mmCIF file of C-alpha atoms in Angstrom:
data_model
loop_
_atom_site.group_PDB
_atom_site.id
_atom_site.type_symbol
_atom_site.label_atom_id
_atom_site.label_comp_id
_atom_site.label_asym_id
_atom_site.label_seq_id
_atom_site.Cartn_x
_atom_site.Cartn_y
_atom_site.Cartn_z
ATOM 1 C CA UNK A 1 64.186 -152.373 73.612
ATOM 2 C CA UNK A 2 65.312 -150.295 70.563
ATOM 3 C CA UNK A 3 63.061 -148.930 68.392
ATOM 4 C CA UNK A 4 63.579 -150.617 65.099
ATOM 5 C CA UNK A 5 63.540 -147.452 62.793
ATOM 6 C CA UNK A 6 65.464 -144.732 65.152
ATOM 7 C CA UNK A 7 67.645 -147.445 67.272
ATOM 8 C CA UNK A 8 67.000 -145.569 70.192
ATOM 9 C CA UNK A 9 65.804 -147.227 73.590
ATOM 10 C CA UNK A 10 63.580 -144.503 74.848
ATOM 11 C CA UNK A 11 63.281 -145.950 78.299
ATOM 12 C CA UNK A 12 66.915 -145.546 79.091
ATOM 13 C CA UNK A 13 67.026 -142.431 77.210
ATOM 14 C CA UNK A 14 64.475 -140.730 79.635
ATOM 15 C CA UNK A 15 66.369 -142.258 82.321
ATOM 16 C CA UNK A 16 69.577 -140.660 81.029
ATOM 17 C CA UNK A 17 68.291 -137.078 80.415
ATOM 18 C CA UNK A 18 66.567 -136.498 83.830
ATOM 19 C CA UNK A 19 70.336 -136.572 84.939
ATOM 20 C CA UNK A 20 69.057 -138.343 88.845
ATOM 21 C CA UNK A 21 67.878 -141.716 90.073
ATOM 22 C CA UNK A 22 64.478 -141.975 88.433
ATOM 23 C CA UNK A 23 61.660 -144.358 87.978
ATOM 24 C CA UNK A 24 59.724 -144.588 84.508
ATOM 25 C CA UNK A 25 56.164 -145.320 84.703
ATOM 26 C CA UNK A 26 54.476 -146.402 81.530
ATOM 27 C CA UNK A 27 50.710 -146.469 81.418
ATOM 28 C CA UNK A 28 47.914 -145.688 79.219
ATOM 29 C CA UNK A 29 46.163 -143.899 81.864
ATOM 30 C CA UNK A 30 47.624 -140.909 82.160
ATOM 31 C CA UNK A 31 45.897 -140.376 85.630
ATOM 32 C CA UNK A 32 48.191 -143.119 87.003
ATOM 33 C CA UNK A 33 50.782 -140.669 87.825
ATOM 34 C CA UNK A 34 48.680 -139.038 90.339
ATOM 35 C CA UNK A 35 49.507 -141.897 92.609
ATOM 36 C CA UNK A 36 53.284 -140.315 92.824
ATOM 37 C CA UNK A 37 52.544 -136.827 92.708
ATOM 38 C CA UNK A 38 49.830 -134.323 92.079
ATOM 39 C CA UNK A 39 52.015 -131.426 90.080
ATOM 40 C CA UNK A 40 51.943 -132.241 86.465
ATOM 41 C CA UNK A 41 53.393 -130.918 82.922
ATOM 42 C CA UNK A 42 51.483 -132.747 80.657
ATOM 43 C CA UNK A 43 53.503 -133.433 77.624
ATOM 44 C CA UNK A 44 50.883 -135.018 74.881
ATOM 45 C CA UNK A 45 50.131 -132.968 71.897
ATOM 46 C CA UNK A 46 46.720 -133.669 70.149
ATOM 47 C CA UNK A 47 45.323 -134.822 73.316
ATOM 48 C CA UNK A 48 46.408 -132.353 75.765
ATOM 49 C CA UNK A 49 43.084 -130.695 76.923
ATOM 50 C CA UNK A 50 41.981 -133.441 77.758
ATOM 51 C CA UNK A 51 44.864 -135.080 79.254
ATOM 52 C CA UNK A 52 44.605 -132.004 81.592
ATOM 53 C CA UNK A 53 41.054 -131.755 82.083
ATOM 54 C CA UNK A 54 41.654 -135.815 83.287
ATOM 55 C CA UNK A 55 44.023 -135.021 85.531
ATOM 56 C CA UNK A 56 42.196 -132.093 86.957
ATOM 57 C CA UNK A 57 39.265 -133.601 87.888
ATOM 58 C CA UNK A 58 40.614 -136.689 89.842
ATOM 59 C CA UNK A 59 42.743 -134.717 91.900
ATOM 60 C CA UNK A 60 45.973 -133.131 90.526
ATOM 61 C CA UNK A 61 46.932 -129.593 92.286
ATOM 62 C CA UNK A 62 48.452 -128.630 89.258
ATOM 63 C CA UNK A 63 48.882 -128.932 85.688
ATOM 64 C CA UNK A 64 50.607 -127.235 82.944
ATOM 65 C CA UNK A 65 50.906 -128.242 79.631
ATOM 66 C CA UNK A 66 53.115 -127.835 76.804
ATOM 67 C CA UNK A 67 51.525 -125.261 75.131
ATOM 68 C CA UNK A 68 51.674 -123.115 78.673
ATOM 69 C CA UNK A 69 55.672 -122.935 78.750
ATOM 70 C CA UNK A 70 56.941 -120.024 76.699
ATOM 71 C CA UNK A 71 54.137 -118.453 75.687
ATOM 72 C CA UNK A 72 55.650 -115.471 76.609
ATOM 73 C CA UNK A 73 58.615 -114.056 77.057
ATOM 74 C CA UNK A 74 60.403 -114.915 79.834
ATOM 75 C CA UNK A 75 63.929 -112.590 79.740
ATOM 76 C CA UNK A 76 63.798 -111.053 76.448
ATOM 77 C CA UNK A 77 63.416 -115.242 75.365
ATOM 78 C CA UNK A 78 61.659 -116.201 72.309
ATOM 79 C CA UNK A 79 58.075 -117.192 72.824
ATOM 80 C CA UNK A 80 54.713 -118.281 70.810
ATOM 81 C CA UNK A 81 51.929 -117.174 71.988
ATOM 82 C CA UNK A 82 49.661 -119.861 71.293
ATOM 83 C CA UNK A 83 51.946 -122.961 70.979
ATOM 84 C CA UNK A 84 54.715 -122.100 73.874
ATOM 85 C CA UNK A 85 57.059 -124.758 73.278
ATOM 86 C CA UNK A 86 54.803 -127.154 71.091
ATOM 87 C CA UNK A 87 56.142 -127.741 68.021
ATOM 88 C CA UNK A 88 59.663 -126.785 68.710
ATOM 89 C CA UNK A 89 63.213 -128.347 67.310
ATOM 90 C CA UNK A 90 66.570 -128.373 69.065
ATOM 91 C CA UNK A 91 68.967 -126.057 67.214
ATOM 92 C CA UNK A 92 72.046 -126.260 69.591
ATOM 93 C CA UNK A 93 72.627 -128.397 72.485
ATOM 94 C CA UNK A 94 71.762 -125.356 74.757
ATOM 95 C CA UNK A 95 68.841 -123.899 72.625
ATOM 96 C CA UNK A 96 65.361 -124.755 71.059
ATOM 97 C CA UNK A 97 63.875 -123.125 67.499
ATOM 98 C CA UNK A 98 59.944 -122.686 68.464
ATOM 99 C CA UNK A 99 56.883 -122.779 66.254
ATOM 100 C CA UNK A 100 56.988 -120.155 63.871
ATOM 101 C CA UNK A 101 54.759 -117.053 64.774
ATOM 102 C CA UNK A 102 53.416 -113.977 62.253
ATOM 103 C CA UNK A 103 52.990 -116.586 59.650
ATOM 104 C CA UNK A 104 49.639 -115.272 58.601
ATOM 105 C CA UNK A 105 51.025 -112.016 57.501
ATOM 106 C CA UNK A 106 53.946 -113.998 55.534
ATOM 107 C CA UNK A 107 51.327 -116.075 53.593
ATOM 108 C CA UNK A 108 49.545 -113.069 52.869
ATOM 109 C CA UNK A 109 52.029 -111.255 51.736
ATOM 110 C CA UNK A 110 54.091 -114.045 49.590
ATOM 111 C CA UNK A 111 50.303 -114.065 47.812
ATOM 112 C CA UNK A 112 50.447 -110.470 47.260
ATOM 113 C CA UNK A 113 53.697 -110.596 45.596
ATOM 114 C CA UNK A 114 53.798 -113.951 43.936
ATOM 115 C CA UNK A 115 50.574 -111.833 41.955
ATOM 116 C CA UNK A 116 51.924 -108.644 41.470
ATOM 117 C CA UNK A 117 55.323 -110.637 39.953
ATOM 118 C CA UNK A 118 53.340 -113.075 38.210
ATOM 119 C CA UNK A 119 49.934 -112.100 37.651
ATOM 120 C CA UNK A 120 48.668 -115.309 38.840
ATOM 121 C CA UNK A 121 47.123 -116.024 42.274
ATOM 122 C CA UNK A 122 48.655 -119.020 44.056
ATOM 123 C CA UNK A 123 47.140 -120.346 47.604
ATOM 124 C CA UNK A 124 50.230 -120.204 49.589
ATOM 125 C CA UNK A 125 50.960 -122.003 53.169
ATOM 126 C CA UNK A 126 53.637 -122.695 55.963
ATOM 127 C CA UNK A 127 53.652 -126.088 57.017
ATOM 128 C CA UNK A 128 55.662 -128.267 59.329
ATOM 129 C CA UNK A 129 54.839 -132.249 60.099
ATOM 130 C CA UNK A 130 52.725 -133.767 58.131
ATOM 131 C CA UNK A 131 49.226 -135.514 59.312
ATOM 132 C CA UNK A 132 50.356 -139.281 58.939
ATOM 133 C CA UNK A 133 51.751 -142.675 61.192
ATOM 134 C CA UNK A 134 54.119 -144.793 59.768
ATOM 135 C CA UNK A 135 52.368 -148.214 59.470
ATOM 136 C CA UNK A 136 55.480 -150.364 60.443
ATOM 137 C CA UNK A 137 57.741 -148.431 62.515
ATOM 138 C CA UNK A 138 54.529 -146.509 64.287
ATOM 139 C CA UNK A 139 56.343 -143.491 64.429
ATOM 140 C CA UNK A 140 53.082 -140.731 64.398
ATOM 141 C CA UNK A 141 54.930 -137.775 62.098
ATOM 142 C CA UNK A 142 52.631 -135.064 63.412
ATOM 143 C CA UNK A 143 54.553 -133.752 66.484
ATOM 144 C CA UNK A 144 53.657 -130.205 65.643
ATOM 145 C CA UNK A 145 50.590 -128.828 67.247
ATOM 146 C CA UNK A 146 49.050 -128.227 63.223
ATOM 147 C CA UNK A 147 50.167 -129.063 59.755
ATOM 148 C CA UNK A 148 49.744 -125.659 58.844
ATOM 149 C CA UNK A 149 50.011 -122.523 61.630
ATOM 150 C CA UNK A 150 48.990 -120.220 58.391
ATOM 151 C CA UNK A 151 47.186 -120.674 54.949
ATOM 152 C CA UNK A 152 45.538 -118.552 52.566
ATOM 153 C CA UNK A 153 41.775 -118.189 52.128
ATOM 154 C CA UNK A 154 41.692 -120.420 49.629
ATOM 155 C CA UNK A 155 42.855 -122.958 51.136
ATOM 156 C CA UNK A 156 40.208 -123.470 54.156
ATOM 157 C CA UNK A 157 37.653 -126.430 54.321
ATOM 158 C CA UNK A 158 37.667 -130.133 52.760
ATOM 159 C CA UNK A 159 37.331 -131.649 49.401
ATOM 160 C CA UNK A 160 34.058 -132.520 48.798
ATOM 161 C CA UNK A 161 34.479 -135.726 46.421
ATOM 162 C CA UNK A 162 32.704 -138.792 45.432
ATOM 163 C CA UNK A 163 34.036 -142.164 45.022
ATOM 164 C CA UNK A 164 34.439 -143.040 41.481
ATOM 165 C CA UNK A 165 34.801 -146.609 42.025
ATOM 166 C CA UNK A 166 31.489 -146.678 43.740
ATOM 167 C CA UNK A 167 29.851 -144.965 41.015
ATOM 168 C CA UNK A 168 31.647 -147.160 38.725
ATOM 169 C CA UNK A 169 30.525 -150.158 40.046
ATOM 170 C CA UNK A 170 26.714 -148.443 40.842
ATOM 171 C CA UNK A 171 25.603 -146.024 38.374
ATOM 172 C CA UNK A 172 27.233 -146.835 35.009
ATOM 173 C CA UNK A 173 28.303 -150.167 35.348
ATOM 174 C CA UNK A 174 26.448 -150.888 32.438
ATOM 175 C CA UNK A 175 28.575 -147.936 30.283
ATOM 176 C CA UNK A 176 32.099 -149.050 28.464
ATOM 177 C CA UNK A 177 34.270 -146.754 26.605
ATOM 178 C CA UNK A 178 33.977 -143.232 26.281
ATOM 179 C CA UNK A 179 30.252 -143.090 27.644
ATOM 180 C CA UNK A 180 31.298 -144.718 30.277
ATOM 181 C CA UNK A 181 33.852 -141.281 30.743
ATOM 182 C CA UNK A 182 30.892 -138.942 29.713
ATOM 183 C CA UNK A 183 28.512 -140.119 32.440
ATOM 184 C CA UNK A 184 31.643 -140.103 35.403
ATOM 185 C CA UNK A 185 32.511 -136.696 34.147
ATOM 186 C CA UNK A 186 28.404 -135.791 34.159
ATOM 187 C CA UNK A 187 28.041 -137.310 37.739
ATOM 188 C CA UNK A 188 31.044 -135.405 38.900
ATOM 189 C CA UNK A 189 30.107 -132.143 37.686
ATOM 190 C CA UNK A 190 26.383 -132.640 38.615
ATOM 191 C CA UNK A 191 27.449 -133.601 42.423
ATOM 192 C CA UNK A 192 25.702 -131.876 45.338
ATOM 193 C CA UNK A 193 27.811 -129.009 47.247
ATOM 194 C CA UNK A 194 27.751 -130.994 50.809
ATOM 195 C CA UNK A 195 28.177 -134.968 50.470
ATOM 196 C CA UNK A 196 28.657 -135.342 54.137
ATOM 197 C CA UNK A 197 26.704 -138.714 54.746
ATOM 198 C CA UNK A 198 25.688 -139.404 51.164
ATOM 199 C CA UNK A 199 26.568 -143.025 49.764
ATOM 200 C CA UNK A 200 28.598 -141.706 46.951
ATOM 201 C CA UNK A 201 31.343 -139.962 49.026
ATOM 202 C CA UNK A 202 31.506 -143.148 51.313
ATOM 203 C CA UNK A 203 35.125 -144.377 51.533
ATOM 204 C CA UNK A 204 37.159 -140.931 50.618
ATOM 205 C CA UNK A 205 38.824 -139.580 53.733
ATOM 206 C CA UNK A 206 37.334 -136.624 55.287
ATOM 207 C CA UNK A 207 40.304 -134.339 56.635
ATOM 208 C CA UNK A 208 41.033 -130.410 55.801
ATOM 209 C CA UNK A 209 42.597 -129.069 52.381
ATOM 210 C CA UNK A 210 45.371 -128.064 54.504
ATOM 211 C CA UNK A 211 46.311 -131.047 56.369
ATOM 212 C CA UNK A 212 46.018 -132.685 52.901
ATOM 213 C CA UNK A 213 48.436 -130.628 51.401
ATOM 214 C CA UNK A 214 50.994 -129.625 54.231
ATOM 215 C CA UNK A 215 51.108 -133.772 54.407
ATOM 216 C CA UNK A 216 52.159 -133.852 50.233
ATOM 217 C CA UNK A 217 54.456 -131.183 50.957
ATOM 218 C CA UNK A 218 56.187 -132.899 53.813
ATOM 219 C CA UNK A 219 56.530 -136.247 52.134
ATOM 220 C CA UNK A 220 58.407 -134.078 49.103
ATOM 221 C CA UNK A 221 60.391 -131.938 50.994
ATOM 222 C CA UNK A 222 60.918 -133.336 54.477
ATOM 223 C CA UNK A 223 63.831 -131.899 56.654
ATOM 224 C CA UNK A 224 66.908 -134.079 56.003
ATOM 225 C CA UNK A 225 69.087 -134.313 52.974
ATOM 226 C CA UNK A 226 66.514 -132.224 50.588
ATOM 227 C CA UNK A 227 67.009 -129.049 52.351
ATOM 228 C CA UNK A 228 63.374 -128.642 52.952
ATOM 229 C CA UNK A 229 62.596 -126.887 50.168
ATOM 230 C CA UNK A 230 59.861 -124.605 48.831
ATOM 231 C CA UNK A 231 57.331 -127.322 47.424
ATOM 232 C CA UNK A 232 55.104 -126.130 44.216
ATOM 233 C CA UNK A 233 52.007 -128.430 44.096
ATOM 234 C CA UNK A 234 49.843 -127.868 40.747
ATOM 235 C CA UNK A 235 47.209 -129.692 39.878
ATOM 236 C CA UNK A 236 45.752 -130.375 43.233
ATOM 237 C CA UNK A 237 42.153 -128.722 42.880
ATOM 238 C CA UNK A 238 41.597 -130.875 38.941
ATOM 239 C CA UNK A 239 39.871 -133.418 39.385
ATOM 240 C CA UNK A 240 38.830 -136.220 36.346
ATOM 241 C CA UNK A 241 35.894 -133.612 34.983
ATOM 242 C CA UNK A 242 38.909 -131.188 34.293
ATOM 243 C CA UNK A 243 38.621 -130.389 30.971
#
C-alpha cells in the first residue's frame, strides 16, 4: 500500500534498503520484537525513553537508541552531542547533515548584533520541523528531536491567554458595540499571571512559545521550493488589548 501523499510503499521500501532476505514485523508493541531478538536500536523519536526503558525491563540485552549513535565523534566524523543522529537529513547518497550544534551561541549572538545594527531587540531562534500532524495524510511533521535546539530568553515559557469567546459568551454577553470592546480589553488586561486550570483559559492550547513559533515559521518557510528562508514574525506577543 502507497501512502497517498508521498506514493511510497514503506513496507517494500524497508525491505529494499536492508539489502537481504528480511521479514517486517509491524506492531504497536514495541516489545514484540523481543520474541526475534534481544539487541535493539530503537528508532522512535518523542517516545524513545520509554520505548527503551520497555524493552529493558522485559528482557532485551541491549538497547541503543537514536540519540546514542554519533554522539561523538567516531573518526574525525561529525557528531551532536545530545541528539547523535536524531534529527538528521540525507545530503548525498553516501552522507547525512546532523542536528545543528552551538546554536545557542548563534542566537545569542545574531541578538547582539541585530541590536547593535538596529537598536532594537528581536527574540531570535533556530528551528527545524514544526510541532504539527497532517490531519489527512497523517504524516506527523515533527521528526526532529525539538522545534527549536536554541532560543533566546525571551522566548521561554507559554502564552498565558484567555478565551475570548468564552468571555464573550459569559461575562459581557449583555455588552454590544464599543463597551462590549472596553470590557474584553479590561478583562484581558486585568487577567491573572497563571490561568493554568481557570475556566477562562479553557479551550486555548497549552504548548511552549517556541514550539508555537518554530511551527509558524515552518509552515512559511518550509524546505522545498522557498529556499527556507529567514522568517520575520511581528506581531506575535499583541494581543486584542494592544493599544
Amino acid at each position: 500500500v502507497t501512502h497517498p501523499f508521498t506514493g511510497v510503499n514503506y513496507i517494500e521500501m524497508y525491505k529494499k534498503i536492508s539489502e537481504c532476505d528480511c521479514e517486517i514485523i509491524l506492531s504497536n508493541d514495541p516489545t514484540e520484537i523481543l520474541k526475534y531478538t534481544k539487541k535493539v536500536i530503537n528508532a522512535d523519536i518523542h517516545s524513545r525513553f520509554r520505548t527503551k526503558k520497555l524493552l529493558l525491563a522485559n528482557g532485551a540485552e541491549k538497547v541503543i537508541s537514536l540519540h546514542e549513535i554519533l554522539n561523538k565523534s567516531v573518526d574525525g566524523s561529525g557528531y551532536h552531542e545530545d541528539y547523535g543522529v536524531l534529527g538528521s537529513n540525507l545530503s548525498t547518497d553516501e552522507k547525512v547533515k546532523l542536528f545543528p550544534r552551538d546554536t545557542k551561541t548563534f542566537v545569542n549572538n545574531l541578538q547582539k548584533e541585530l541590536y547593535n545594527r538596529l537598536g532594537v531587540k528581536l527574540e531570535c531562534m533556530v528551528y527545524g520541523d514544526g510541532a504539527f500532524k497532517d490531519p489527512v495524510g497523517g504524516i506527523w511533521e515533527l521528526a526532529d528531536p525539538v522545534v527549536s535546539p536554541a532560543y533566546t530568553d525571551g522566548l521561554l515559557g507559554t502564552p498565558n491567554e484567555i478565551k475570548l469567546k468564552y468571555l464573550a459568551d459569559n461575562k459581557i454577553a449583555n455588552l454590544t458595540g464599543e463597551k462590549a470592546v472596553e470590557a474584553m480589553k479590561k478583562l484581558i488586561n486585568e487577567k491573572e499571571s497563571n490561568l493554568v486550570n481557570k475556566a477562562e483559559s479553557l479551550g486555548t492550547t497549552p504548548r511552549r512559545i517556541t514550539d508555537l513559533v518554530g511551527s509558524l515559521c515552518d509552515l512559511t518557510s518550509g524546505s522545498g521550493d522557498k529556499g527556507t528562508p529567514i522568517v520575520l514574525v511581528t506581531g506575535y506577543f499583541d494581543n486584542y488589548a494592544t493599544e
